[in-house]
Short mmCIF file of C-alpha atoms and ligand atoms in Angstrom, two decimals:
data_model
loop_
_atom_site.label_atom_id
_atom_site.label_comp_id
_atom_site.label_asym_id
_atom_site.label_seq_id
_atom_site.Cartn_x
_atom_site.Cartn_y
_atom_site.Cartn_z
CA MET A 153 -33.68 -47.91 209.64
CA GLU A 154 -34.33 -51.47 210.01
CA LYS A 155 -36.65 -52.64 212.84
CA ILE A 156 -35.68 -55.51 214.78
CA LEU A 157 -38.86 -57.32 216.16
CA ASN A 158 -39.63 -59.81 218.97
CA TYR A 159 -40.42 -63.32 218.02
CA ILE A 160 -43.31 -64.35 220.35
CA ASN A 161 -45.84 -67.32 219.65
CA GLY A 162 -44.45 -67.84 216.12
CA GLU A 163 -44.98 -64.19 215.14
CA LEU A 164 -42.67 -61.14 214.82
CA THR A 165 -44.13 -58.51 216.97
CA ASN A 166 -43.51 -54.94 218.15
CA PRO A 167 -42.86 -54.57 222.07
CA VAL A 168 -45.93 -53.83 224.07
CA SER A 169 -44.66 -50.41 224.90
CA GLY A 170 -44.01 -49.61 221.23
CA ASN A 171 -40.51 -48.28 222.30
CA PHE A 172 -37.26 -49.14 220.52
CA PHE A 173 -33.77 -48.13 220.95
CA PRO A 174 -30.83 -47.97 218.37
CA THR A 175 -28.16 -50.44 217.84
CA ILE A 176 -24.82 -49.22 216.72
CA ASN A 177 -22.49 -50.56 213.98
CA PRO A 178 -19.22 -50.23 216.11
CA ALA A 179 -17.10 -50.06 212.97
CA ILE A 180 -18.57 -46.66 211.93
CA GLY A 181 -19.99 -45.47 215.43
CA LYS A 182 -23.39 -44.96 214.10
CA PRO A 183 -26.87 -46.41 214.72
CA TYR A 184 -28.19 -48.75 211.95
CA ALA A 185 -31.12 -50.62 213.30
CA LEU A 186 -33.82 -50.36 215.95
CA VAL A 187 -34.22 -52.80 218.85
CA PRO A 188 -37.55 -53.50 220.77
CA ASP A 189 -37.24 -52.03 224.36
CA SER A 190 -39.12 -54.91 225.70
CA ASP A 191 -40.20 -55.18 229.23
CA LYS A 192 -42.24 -57.35 231.65
CA PRO A 193 -45.34 -57.44 229.50
CA ASP A 194 -43.45 -58.81 226.67
CA VAL A 195 -41.76 -61.50 228.86
CA THR A 196 -45.36 -62.35 230.20
CA LYS A 197 -46.75 -62.87 226.62
CA ALA A 198 -43.70 -64.96 225.68
CA VAL A 199 -43.82 -67.16 228.79
CA GLU A 200 -47.66 -67.73 228.08
CA ALA A 201 -46.82 -68.87 224.59
CA ALA A 202 -44.18 -70.92 225.88
CA ARG A 203 -46.08 -72.58 228.49
CA ALA A 204 -49.09 -73.28 225.82
CA ALA A 205 -46.54 -74.98 223.61
CA PHE A 206 -44.76 -76.96 226.06
CA PRO A 207 -46.96 -80.03 226.40
CA LYS A 208 -47.02 -80.74 222.83
CA TRP A 209 -43.28 -80.02 222.08
CA ALA A 210 -42.23 -82.20 225.12
CA ALA A 211 -44.43 -85.06 223.67
CA THR A 212 -43.15 -84.58 220.26
CA PRO A 213 -40.83 -87.63 219.31
CA ALA A 214 -37.23 -86.93 219.43
CA SER A 215 -36.89 -87.80 215.74
CA ASN A 216 -39.39 -84.96 214.90
CA ARG A 217 -37.88 -82.49 217.12
CA SER A 218 -34.51 -83.61 215.56
CA ALA A 219 -35.80 -83.10 211.95
CA ILE A 220 -36.87 -79.44 212.55
CA LEU A 221 -33.75 -78.50 214.33
CA ILE A 222 -31.56 -80.03 211.41
CA LYS A 223 -33.72 -77.95 209.07
CA ILE A 224 -32.92 -74.76 210.97
CA ALA A 225 -29.28 -75.74 210.97
CA GLU A 226 -29.44 -76.22 207.04
CA LEU A 227 -30.83 -72.87 206.78
CA ILE A 228 -28.17 -71.25 208.72
CA GLU A 229 -25.58 -72.98 206.35
CA ARG A 230 -27.59 -71.67 203.51
CA ASP A 231 -27.39 -68.14 204.83
CA LEU A 232 -23.80 -68.24 205.83
CA ASP A 233 -22.84 -65.12 204.03
CA LYS A 234 -25.76 -63.14 205.16
CA LEU A 235 -25.41 -64.05 208.58
CA SER A 236 -21.64 -63.57 208.66
CA LEU A 237 -22.08 -60.00 207.34
CA ALA A 238 -24.85 -59.18 209.79
CA GLU A 239 -22.63 -60.43 212.72
CA SER A 240 -19.63 -58.42 211.61
CA ILE A 241 -21.86 -55.18 211.33
CA ASP A 242 -23.48 -55.74 214.49
CA GLN A 243 -20.45 -56.80 216.61
CA GLY A 244 -17.38 -55.26 214.93
CA LYS A 245 -15.53 -58.58 214.35
CA PRO A 246 -13.93 -59.31 210.87
CA VAL A 247 -16.26 -60.70 208.59
CA LYS A 248 -13.98 -63.62 207.82
CA LEU A 249 -14.08 -64.59 211.42
CA ALA A 250 -17.84 -64.71 211.51
CA LYS A 251 -17.72 -66.80 208.27
CA SER A 252 -15.22 -69.26 209.45
CA LEU A 253 -16.07 -69.49 213.23
CA ASP A 254 -19.26 -67.86 214.52
CA ILE A 255 -21.92 -68.94 212.00
CA PRO A 256 -20.51 -72.45 211.21
CA ARG A 257 -20.46 -73.03 214.93
CA ALA A 258 -24.03 -71.91 215.32
CA ALA A 259 -25.02 -74.45 212.72
CA ALA A 260 -22.88 -77.05 214.48
CA ASN A 261 -24.40 -76.44 217.93
CA ILE A 262 -27.90 -77.10 216.49
CA ARG A 263 -26.82 -80.10 214.57
CA PHE A 264 -25.08 -81.50 217.49
CA TYR A 265 -28.03 -81.36 219.81
CA ALA A 266 -30.42 -82.42 217.10
CA THR A 267 -28.43 -85.60 216.59
CA ALA A 268 -27.62 -86.15 220.36
CA ILE A 269 -31.26 -86.71 221.23
CA LEU A 270 -31.30 -89.70 218.67
CA HIS A 271 -28.49 -91.30 220.84
CA GLU A 272 -29.46 -90.73 224.22
CA SER A 273 -29.92 -93.55 226.98
CA ALA A 274 -30.70 -93.62 230.63
CA ASP A 275 -29.14 -95.36 233.42
CA ALA A 276 -30.64 -98.45 235.05
CA HIS A 277 -29.26 -99.84 238.38
CA PHE A 278 -29.91 -103.34 239.63
CA THR A 279 -29.94 -103.61 243.33
CA ASN A 280 -28.94 -106.86 244.90
CA GLU A 281 -31.21 -108.76 242.37
CA GLU A 282 -34.12 -107.45 244.31
CA ALA A 283 -34.98 -104.33 242.55
CA ILE A 284 -34.48 -102.26 239.22
CA ASN A 285 -33.84 -98.56 239.44
CA TYR A 286 -34.08 -96.59 236.25
CA THR A 287 -33.73 -92.86 235.67
CA GLN A 288 -36.21 -90.89 233.70
CA TYR A 289 -35.34 -87.48 232.18
CA THR A 290 -38.21 -85.23 231.26
CA PRO A 291 -38.08 -81.78 229.92
CA ILE A 292 -38.15 -79.29 232.81
CA GLY A 293 -40.58 -76.91 231.19
CA VAL A 294 -40.19 -73.18 230.09
CA VAL A 295 -36.64 -72.11 230.35
CA GLY A 296 -34.68 -68.79 229.93
CA CYS A 297 -31.61 -68.46 227.84
CA ILE A 298 -29.68 -65.04 228.10
CA SER A 299 -26.54 -64.62 225.91
CA PRO A 300 -23.99 -61.82 225.60
CA TRP A 301 -22.55 -59.79 222.87
CA ASN A 302 -19.15 -61.17 222.11
CA LEU A 303 -20.16 -64.34 220.04
CA PRO A 304 -23.78 -63.37 219.52
CA LEU A 305 -25.38 -66.29 217.42
CA TYR A 306 -22.69 -68.71 218.41
CA LEU A 307 -23.55 -68.50 222.08
CA PHE A 308 -27.29 -67.81 221.61
CA THR A 309 -27.66 -71.31 219.77
CA TRP A 310 -25.13 -73.06 222.26
CA LYS A 311 -28.02 -72.54 224.82
CA VAL A 312 -31.15 -72.59 222.75
CA ALA A 313 -30.18 -75.89 220.79
CA PRO A 314 -29.91 -78.19 223.82
CA ALA A 315 -33.03 -76.68 225.45
CA LEU A 316 -35.18 -77.16 222.27
CA ALA A 317 -33.66 -80.68 221.60
CA ALA A 318 -34.42 -81.68 225.42
CA GLY A 319 -38.23 -80.87 224.80
CA CYS A 320 -38.23 -77.45 226.72
CA THR A 321 -39.90 -74.39 225.37
CA VAL A 322 -37.79 -71.26 225.47
CA VAL A 323 -37.85 -67.61 226.28
CA ALA A 324 -34.56 -66.23 225.03
CA LYS A 325 -32.87 -62.79 225.06
CA PRO A 326 -29.77 -62.00 222.98
CA SER A 327 -27.60 -59.03 224.13
CA GLU A 328 -29.04 -55.65 223.35
CA ILE A 329 -25.66 -54.65 222.02
CA THR A 330 -25.91 -57.42 219.30
CA PRO A 331 -29.36 -58.52 218.55
CA MET A 332 -29.49 -58.79 214.74
CA THR A 333 -28.47 -62.40 214.17
CA ALA A 334 -30.93 -63.56 216.80
CA TYR A 335 -33.51 -61.81 214.80
CA LEU A 336 -32.51 -63.24 211.58
CA PHE A 337 -32.56 -66.71 213.43
CA SER A 338 -36.09 -66.23 214.50
CA LYS A 339 -37.07 -65.76 210.81
CA LEU A 340 -35.19 -69.21 209.98
CA CYS A 341 -37.20 -70.87 212.88
CA MET A 342 -40.39 -69.82 211.15
CA GLU A 343 -39.19 -70.98 207.83
CA ALA A 344 -38.14 -74.33 209.23
CA GLY A 345 -41.54 -74.80 210.75
CA LEU A 346 -40.80 -74.71 214.33
CA PRO A 347 -44.21 -74.62 216.14
CA ALA A 348 -45.36 -71.33 217.47
CA GLY A 349 -44.40 -70.65 221.05
CA VAL A 350 -41.47 -73.33 221.15
CA LEU A 351 -38.97 -70.55 220.91
CA ASN A 352 -39.80 -67.03 221.87
CA ILE A 353 -37.08 -64.38 221.54
CA VAL A 354 -37.57 -61.07 223.43
CA HIS A 355 -35.05 -58.28 222.63
CA GLY A 356 -34.17 -55.46 225.23
CA VAL A 357 -31.91 -54.48 228.06
CA GLY A 358 -30.71 -56.67 230.79
CA PRO A 359 -32.19 -54.91 233.77
CA LYS A 360 -35.68 -54.84 232.20
CA ALA A 361 -36.34 -57.78 229.72
CA GLY A 362 -33.59 -59.92 231.17
CA GLN A 363 -34.57 -59.36 234.77
CA ALA A 364 -38.27 -60.04 233.84
CA ILE A 365 -36.98 -63.56 232.59
CA ILE A 366 -35.06 -64.46 235.52
CA GLU A 367 -37.86 -63.32 237.91
CA HIS A 368 -40.69 -65.05 236.15
CA PRO A 369 -41.97 -67.78 238.44
CA GLU A 370 -42.92 -70.03 235.42
CA ILE A 371 -39.30 -70.16 234.17
CA LYS A 372 -37.81 -73.30 235.69
CA ALA A 373 -34.09 -72.84 234.72
CA ILE A 374 -31.87 -70.05 233.48
CA SER A 375 -28.82 -70.58 231.19
CA PHE A 376 -26.68 -67.56 231.17
CA THR A 377 -23.45 -66.38 229.69
CA GLY A 378 -22.05 -62.86 230.42
CA GLY A 379 -20.26 -60.92 233.15
CA THR A 380 -19.62 -62.28 236.61
CA ALA A 381 -21.27 -59.13 238.03
CA THR A 382 -24.57 -59.98 236.06
CA GLY A 383 -24.12 -63.64 237.10
CA LYS A 384 -24.27 -62.63 240.74
CA ILE A 385 -27.41 -60.81 240.14
CA ILE A 386 -29.08 -63.78 238.37
CA ALA A 387 -28.02 -66.15 241.06
CA ALA A 388 -29.36 -63.78 243.87
CA THR A 389 -32.92 -63.59 242.08
CA ALA A 390 -33.06 -67.14 240.76
CA GLY A 391 -31.54 -69.01 243.79
CA PRO A 392 -34.28 -68.40 246.30
CA MET A 393 -36.80 -69.45 243.65
CA PHE A 394 -35.02 -72.74 243.29
CA LYS A 395 -34.41 -72.41 239.69
CA LYS A 396 -31.86 -74.46 238.00
CA LEU A 397 -28.88 -72.40 237.10
CA SER A 398 -26.04 -72.64 234.40
CA LEU A 399 -23.88 -69.68 234.71
CA GLU A 400 -20.92 -69.18 232.30
CA LEU A 401 -19.12 -66.03 233.43
CA GLY A 402 -15.98 -64.27 232.96
CA GLY A 403 -12.33 -65.39 233.01
CA LYS A 404 -8.69 -64.12 233.40
CA ASN A 405 -7.10 -67.04 231.69
CA PRO A 406 -3.30 -68.01 232.03
CA ASN A 407 -1.04 -69.16 229.26
CA ILE A 408 1.68 -71.08 230.79
CA ILE A 409 4.63 -71.38 228.37
CA PHE A 410 7.54 -73.68 229.30
CA ALA A 411 10.98 -73.26 227.62
CA ASP A 412 10.76 -76.90 226.09
CA CYS A 413 7.40 -76.08 224.12
CA ASP A 414 7.16 -76.14 220.23
CA PHE A 415 8.19 -72.44 219.92
CA GLU A 416 6.60 -71.60 216.68
CA LYS A 417 3.24 -73.27 217.58
CA ALA A 418 3.27 -71.61 221.14
CA VAL A 419 3.85 -68.10 219.64
CA SER A 420 1.37 -68.44 216.58
CA THR A 421 -1.39 -70.03 218.79
CA THR A 422 -0.73 -67.56 221.53
CA ILE A 423 -1.44 -64.73 219.18
CA GLN A 424 -4.72 -66.16 218.27
CA SER A 425 -5.73 -66.97 221.94
CA SER A 426 -4.79 -63.19 222.72
CA TYR A 427 -6.33 -61.27 219.98
CA SER A 428 -9.04 -63.40 218.16
CA ASN A 429 -12.31 -61.38 218.09
CA GLN A 430 -10.38 -58.33 219.59
CA GLY A 431 -9.67 -60.33 222.63
CA GLU A 432 -13.52 -60.43 223.45
CA ILE A 433 -13.76 -64.26 223.95
CA CYS A 434 -14.17 -65.49 227.48
CA LEU A 435 -11.55 -68.20 226.57
CA CYS A 436 -8.92 -65.74 225.51
CA GLY A 437 -5.68 -65.90 227.52
CA SER A 438 -4.70 -62.61 228.89
CA ARG A 439 -1.83 -63.39 231.27
CA ILE A 440 1.04 -64.94 229.36
CA PHE A 441 3.66 -66.55 231.79
CA VAL A 442 6.92 -67.62 230.00
CA GLU A 443 9.81 -69.70 231.58
CA ARG A 444 12.71 -67.38 232.08
CA PRO A 445 15.15 -68.94 229.61
CA LEU A 446 12.49 -68.39 226.78
CA TYR A 447 11.22 -65.06 227.96
CA GLU A 448 13.24 -62.61 226.00
CA LYS A 449 13.04 -64.72 222.82
CA PHE A 450 9.19 -65.21 223.30
CA LEU A 451 8.71 -61.32 224.12
CA LYS A 452 10.59 -60.36 221.06
CA GLU A 453 8.76 -62.63 218.51
CA PHE A 454 5.29 -62.26 220.14
CA THR A 455 5.98 -58.20 219.97
CA ALA A 456 6.99 -58.37 216.09
CA ARG A 457 3.82 -60.57 215.28
CA THR A 458 1.47 -58.43 217.32
CA LYS A 459 2.90 -55.30 215.55
CA ALA A 460 2.18 -56.95 212.13
CA LEU A 461 -1.73 -57.50 212.90
CA VAL A 462 -3.90 -55.37 210.90
CA VAL A 463 -6.47 -53.44 212.67
CA GLY A 464 -9.10 -52.24 210.15
CA ASP A 465 -12.54 -52.35 208.67
CA PRO A 466 -14.25 -55.52 209.67
CA LEU A 467 -15.47 -55.98 206.11
CA ASP A 468 -11.82 -56.08 204.80
CA GLU A 469 -10.59 -59.59 204.18
CA LYS A 470 -7.14 -58.34 205.22
CA THR A 471 -8.20 -57.38 208.70
CA ASN A 472 -7.12 -59.26 211.76
CA LEU A 473 -8.73 -57.17 214.58
CA GLY A 474 -12.01 -55.39 213.81
CA ALA A 475 -13.97 -52.85 216.06
CA MET A 476 -14.53 -53.36 219.75
CA ALA A 477 -18.05 -54.10 220.46
CA SER A 478 -19.15 -50.69 221.79
CA ASP A 479 -17.63 -47.46 222.71
CA THR A 480 -18.28 -48.19 226.32
CA HIS A 481 -16.44 -51.23 226.13
CA MET A 482 -13.63 -49.76 224.22
CA LYS A 483 -13.21 -47.11 226.96
CA LYS A 484 -13.20 -49.65 229.81
CA VAL A 485 -10.29 -51.28 227.81
CA LEU A 486 -8.40 -48.09 227.50
CA SER A 487 -9.00 -47.36 231.25
CA TYR A 488 -7.37 -50.62 232.24
CA ILE A 489 -4.29 -49.52 230.04
CA GLU A 490 -4.16 -46.48 232.12
CA LEU A 491 -4.39 -48.52 235.13
CA ALA A 492 -1.55 -50.59 234.07
CA LYS A 493 0.57 -47.66 233.58
CA GLN A 494 -0.21 -46.43 237.15
CA GLU A 495 0.57 -49.94 238.52
CA GLY A 496 4.02 -49.59 236.99
CA GLY A 497 3.49 -51.50 233.69
CA THR A 498 5.43 -50.92 230.45
CA ILE A 499 3.47 -50.66 227.35
CA VAL A 500 5.79 -52.73 225.02
CA GLN A 501 3.24 -52.66 222.01
CA GLY A 502 0.21 -50.62 221.27
CA GLY A 503 -1.87 -49.15 224.04
CA LYS A 504 -3.75 -46.61 221.99
CA GLN A 505 -7.09 -46.16 220.33
CA VAL A 506 -6.72 -46.55 216.52
CA LYS A 507 -8.13 -43.85 214.26
CA LEU A 508 -9.04 -45.10 210.89
CA THR A 509 -10.05 -43.12 207.81
CA GLY A 510 -12.85 -43.17 205.63
CA ARG A 511 -15.95 -45.27 206.35
CA CYS A 512 -14.55 -46.33 209.87
CA ALA A 513 -13.29 -42.90 210.96
CA ASP A 514 -15.62 -42.91 213.79
CA GLY A 515 -15.38 -46.52 214.68
CA TYR A 516 -14.21 -48.18 218.01
CA PHE A 517 -10.77 -49.49 217.17
CA LEU A 518 -7.86 -50.58 219.49
CA GLU A 519 -4.23 -51.35 219.10
CA PRO A 520 -3.47 -54.88 220.23
CA THR A 521 -1.50 -54.10 223.41
CA ILE A 522 1.37 -55.97 225.17
CA ILE A 523 2.23 -54.91 228.87
CA THR A 524 5.24 -56.05 230.84
CA GLY A 525 6.73 -55.43 234.18
CA LEU A 526 3.58 -55.98 236.43
CA PRO A 527 3.19 -58.20 239.32
CA HIS A 528 0.76 -61.05 238.99
CA THR A 529 -1.15 -59.55 241.95
CA CYS A 530 -1.94 -56.15 240.63
CA ARG A 531 -5.57 -55.24 239.43
CA THR A 532 -4.59 -55.35 235.69
CA ASN A 533 -3.51 -58.84 236.22
CA GLN A 534 -6.64 -59.92 238.53
CA GLU A 535 -9.71 -58.38 236.67
CA GLU A 536 -11.23 -59.45 233.50
CA ILE A 537 -10.49 -56.85 230.83
CA PHE A 538 -11.92 -58.66 227.68
CA GLY A 539 -9.92 -56.80 225.04
CA PRO A 540 -6.86 -57.18 222.72
CA LEU A 541 -4.59 -56.79 225.88
CA VAL A 542 -2.05 -59.26 227.38
CA THR A 543 0.59 -58.95 230.05
CA ILE A 544 3.61 -61.03 229.75
CA MET A 545 5.68 -62.27 232.84
CA PRO A 546 8.55 -64.33 233.37
CA PHE A 547 8.73 -67.39 235.78
CA ASP A 548 11.21 -69.70 237.14
CA THR A 549 9.77 -72.82 238.64
CA GLU A 550 6.37 -74.91 238.08
CA ALA A 551 5.44 -74.16 241.58
CA GLU A 552 5.74 -70.36 241.09
CA VAL A 553 3.68 -70.46 237.74
CA LEU A 554 0.92 -72.34 239.34
CA GLU A 555 0.71 -69.68 242.22
CA TYR A 556 0.43 -67.00 239.54
CA ALA A 557 -1.95 -68.93 237.45
CA ASN A 558 -4.51 -69.67 240.32
CA SER A 559 -4.15 -66.48 241.98
CA THR A 560 -7.31 -64.98 240.52
CA THR A 561 -11.07 -65.25 241.41
CA TYR A 562 -11.55 -66.79 238.08
CA GLY A 563 -11.08 -70.28 236.83
CA LEU A 564 -12.50 -70.77 233.06
CA ALA A 565 -9.77 -71.58 230.80
CA ALA A 566 -5.78 -72.11 230.59
CA THR A 567 -3.12 -73.23 227.92
CA ILE A 568 0.00 -75.16 228.75
CA TRP A 569 2.81 -75.39 226.27
CA THR A 570 5.34 -78.01 227.00
CA GLU A 571 6.62 -81.00 224.94
CA ASN A 572 7.15 -82.78 228.31
CA LEU A 573 4.01 -85.07 228.52
CA LYS A 574 4.54 -85.74 232.24
CA ARG A 575 4.68 -82.12 233.15
CA ALA A 576 1.58 -81.46 230.86
CA HIS A 577 -0.35 -83.85 232.94
CA ARG A 578 0.98 -82.59 236.29
CA VAL A 579 0.46 -79.02 235.68
CA ALA A 580 -2.94 -79.62 233.93
CA ALA A 581 -4.14 -81.32 237.17
CA GLN A 582 -3.09 -78.35 239.38
CA VAL A 583 -4.42 -75.50 237.47
CA LYS A 584 -7.82 -74.50 238.79
CA SER A 585 -9.67 -74.02 235.52
CA GLY A 586 -12.61 -75.90 234.06
CA ILE A 587 -10.99 -76.07 230.56
CA ILE A 588 -7.24 -76.84 229.96
CA TRP A 589 -5.60 -76.75 226.47
CA VAL A 590 -2.27 -78.35 226.05
CA ASN A 591 -0.50 -77.24 223.10
CA CYS A 592 -3.48 -75.85 221.43
CA TRP A 593 -6.29 -73.31 221.99
CA LEU A 594 -9.95 -73.36 221.32
CA PHE A 595 -9.80 -76.80 220.00
CA ARG A 596 -13.34 -77.88 220.72
CA ASP A 597 -15.10 -81.15 220.96
CA LEU A 598 -18.83 -80.38 221.54
CA ARG A 599 -19.10 -83.53 223.79
CA THR A 600 -16.88 -82.21 226.44
CA PRO A 601 -17.85 -80.35 229.64
CA PHE A 602 -17.41 -76.70 228.95
CA GLY A 603 -17.54 -74.24 232.10
CA GLY A 604 -15.50 -72.63 234.83
CA MET A 605 -14.52 -72.91 238.32
CA LYS A 606 -14.60 -70.28 241.01
CA GLN A 607 -16.27 -66.99 240.00
CA SER A 608 -16.06 -68.14 236.38
CA GLY A 609 -19.47 -69.97 236.88
CA ILE A 610 -21.69 -72.89 238.01
CA GLY A 611 -22.60 -75.80 235.90
CA ARG A 612 -21.25 -77.09 232.40
CA GLU A 613 -22.48 -76.73 228.94
CA GLY A 614 -21.79 -78.98 226.16
CA GLY A 615 -22.26 -82.88 225.74
CA PHE A 616 -25.15 -84.64 227.28
CA GLU A 617 -24.56 -82.51 230.31
CA ALA A 618 -26.36 -79.51 228.71
CA LEU A 619 -29.44 -81.86 227.78
CA LYS A 620 -29.67 -83.05 231.25
CA PHE A 621 -29.61 -79.67 232.56
CA PHE A 622 -32.85 -78.81 230.84
CA THR A 623 -34.59 -81.96 232.39
CA ASP A 624 -35.94 -83.09 235.62
CA GLU A 625 -34.30 -86.38 236.78
CA LYS A 626 -36.54 -88.93 238.35
CA ASN A 627 -35.62 -92.37 239.67
CA VAL A 628 -38.11 -95.20 239.54
CA CYS A 629 -37.43 -98.23 241.88
CA ILE A 630 -39.28 -101.56 241.06
CA LYS A 631 -38.98 -104.23 243.55
CA LEU A 632 -38.67 -107.51 241.93
O1 TXE B 33 -22.34 -58.21 230.10
P1 TXE B 33 -23.71 -58.47 230.73
P2 TXE B 33 -21.89 -56.77 229.48
C1 TXE B 33 -17.73 -59.62 230.65
C2 TXE B 33 -16.69 -58.73 230.24
C3 TXE B 33 -17.64 -57.40 229.89
C4 TXE B 33 -18.37 -57.64 231.09
C5 TXE B 33 -19.66 -56.80 230.87
O2 TXE B 33 -15.61 -58.54 231.19
O3 TXE B 33 -16.75 -56.32 229.96
O4 TXE B 33 -18.65 -59.01 231.16
O5 TXE B 33 -20.28 -57.06 229.58
C6 TXE B 33 -28.11 -59.69 230.18
N1 TXE B 33 -30.93 -59.79 234.50
N2 TXE B 33 -18.22 -60.47 229.49
O6 TXE B 33 -22.28 -55.73 230.23
O7 TXE B 33 -24.26 -57.17 231.39
C7 TXE B 33 -27.71 -58.56 229.13
O8 TXE B 33 -28.86 -57.90 228.51
C8 TXE B 33 -30.87 -60.62 233.35
C9 TXE B 33 -17.88 -61.81 229.64
O9 TXE B 33 -22.36 -56.66 228.14
O10 TXE B 33 -23.27 -59.54 231.72
C10 TXE B 33 -26.99 -59.56 228.13
O11 TXE B 33 -28.13 -60.13 227.27
N3 TXE B 33 -30.07 -60.43 232.18
C11 TXE B 33 -18.57 -62.59 228.75
C12 TXE B 33 -26.30 -60.53 229.05
O12 TXE B 33 -27.05 -60.43 230.41
C13 TXE B 33 -29.26 -59.44 232.24
C14 TXE B 33 -19.31 -62.19 227.65
C15 TXE B 33 -24.76 -60.31 229.18
O13 TXE B 33 -24.65 -58.87 229.58
C16 TXE B 33 -29.27 -58.42 233.45
C17 TXE B 33 -19.84 -60.79 227.73
C18 TXE B 33 -30.20 -58.81 234.53
N4 TXE B 33 -30.09 -58.09 235.51
C19 TXE B 33 -19.24 -59.95 228.63
N5 TXE B 33 -28.23 -57.59 233.30
C20 TXE B 33 -18.13 -64.10 228.56
N6 TXE B 33 -17.80 -64.73 229.72
O14 TXE B 33 -18.33 -64.79 227.60
C21 TXE B 33 -27.73 -57.79 231.97
N7 TXE B 33 -28.30 -58.94 231.51
#
C-alpha cells in the first residue's frame, strides 16, 4: 500500500512515532493507502522549520513569491488528470467533478493570490493637513491551516495560497479522511522550488496533529474549515492565546423559490445545489422553500429529476453522485433519514443506501433523498446533515419564508429565485447569511468575501481580506 508522508522542512518524512493508519477508498470500502499518525513532536518539527524559513520568505519580494506560486499552479494544471483521479479515489466524488471543479479551482486559488500580491496597495490618511497616517501590512509569522474532507485540495489551497502569498510560513493539516492530494501537492511544491520550511504539511487526526497545531504558541493565526463542533474547540483553545482566527463552519442553507422564478433554471440549478458532491459542500442548499402556487409543480419536476440521477462508480463518466466520504458519514446521513421519519416526514424519493454490484459492491452510496411534510423547526430542518438530502416545504408570504430561512443557528449561504428585482434585493437584505445567490448557485468571484454569520463561522476568506488576515496591521502617523 502506498505510504503518504509528511512534508517538513522541504523533505518527505515519516512521522516521529513511525505509526500510520489506513485511508479508505469509499467507493470500494477498502483501505488503499497509509497516512502518518502524526502528533505533537511532528508539529513541533514543522513549526521549527516554518520559524526558520519565515524571515527569508517574508523578505522575499512579492514578485518572486508570486513566480513560485504560479509555477505550483502550472504544475497542478499539468497534473489535472492525475490529481482528479486521486481526489475521486480518496473522497468518493465523481472523477468528472474533480476534473471540472476541484482541481481547476485549486490551481485558480493559487493563481489568484499569486497575482493579487502584485496589485496590493495600502491606505494613507491625511489628517487636517497636519499629519500623514499610513498602514503597513506585514506577514504575521507562522500560521496554521486546517482543512476538511469534502473538497480536499480545493479548500486546502484556498487557505494555504493566501498565507504563502502574504509572506507567512505555514503548518497545514488536511483531513485524515482525504490526505492524498495534499501529499501530491507537497511533491509539486518541491518540484516548483518552494524553499524548505515555507510550507509544512503534517498528516494525522484532528485531536492529535490538529490539536497540536492550534495549541502551539508560535502559531499566530489559524484558518480552519470544518464542522461547527470542531470550530468551537478551536476557538476555545486559540481564543485565550489571542491567535487570529478564521473559522468557516457548517451551514443549513435555504433555497427560497418564488412562484415568479424562471422555473427551468430554478429546478436545474437546485438539483445542482442539492446533490453536487453528494451534498457534501458547505454551500449546498438543504432546505427548499417553494411559494405555494408553484409548490406541486416544483415538487413533481424536482422529484422526477432527482430520480433520474445516476448513483454509481465515481470513475464512471455517467455518474452524477459518487460515494459518501466515509462509512461513518454515510451512517450519519442515514440516521437523519430515520429521524426525519420519526419527526413525521414523508420520504418522497430515495431514503436508502444504494448497493452497487462489481467493484463498488462494498462502497458507501446513498440515494438522493427528498423529504416533505416537516415543520421548519424540527431537528431535520435545523441540524447540518451534509448529504444528498433535502426537505421541501411550501410558504405563502415573504415574511413567513424569511422566518423559516433565518430560524437555524447557521448563516452561511442562501439562494433566492425570483424574476422580481425589487423583491430579490429586499429578501437578500433580510436573509441572515454571509453569501446570497440570486438566480444562481456557486457562481464564484474569488474577490468577494466568503464566510458565514452566526454559527457558520467568523472572519471572511477570499479577496484581499484573506491576505490581510495573514498580516499584522500597523499604523504609522507622521506629523508634518
Ligand atoms: O469535520 P471536522 P468532520 C461538517 C459536516 C460533517 C461534520 C463533521 O456536518 O458531518 O462537519 O465532519 C480537523 N483540533 N463539515 O468530523 O472534525 C480534522 O482533522 C484541530 C462541514 O470530518 O471538523 C480535519 O482536518 N483540528 C464542513 C478538520 O478539522 C481538528 C466540511 C475538519 O474536521 C480537531 C467538513 C481539533 N480538535 C465537515 N478535530 C464545511 N463547512 O465545509 C478535528 N480537526
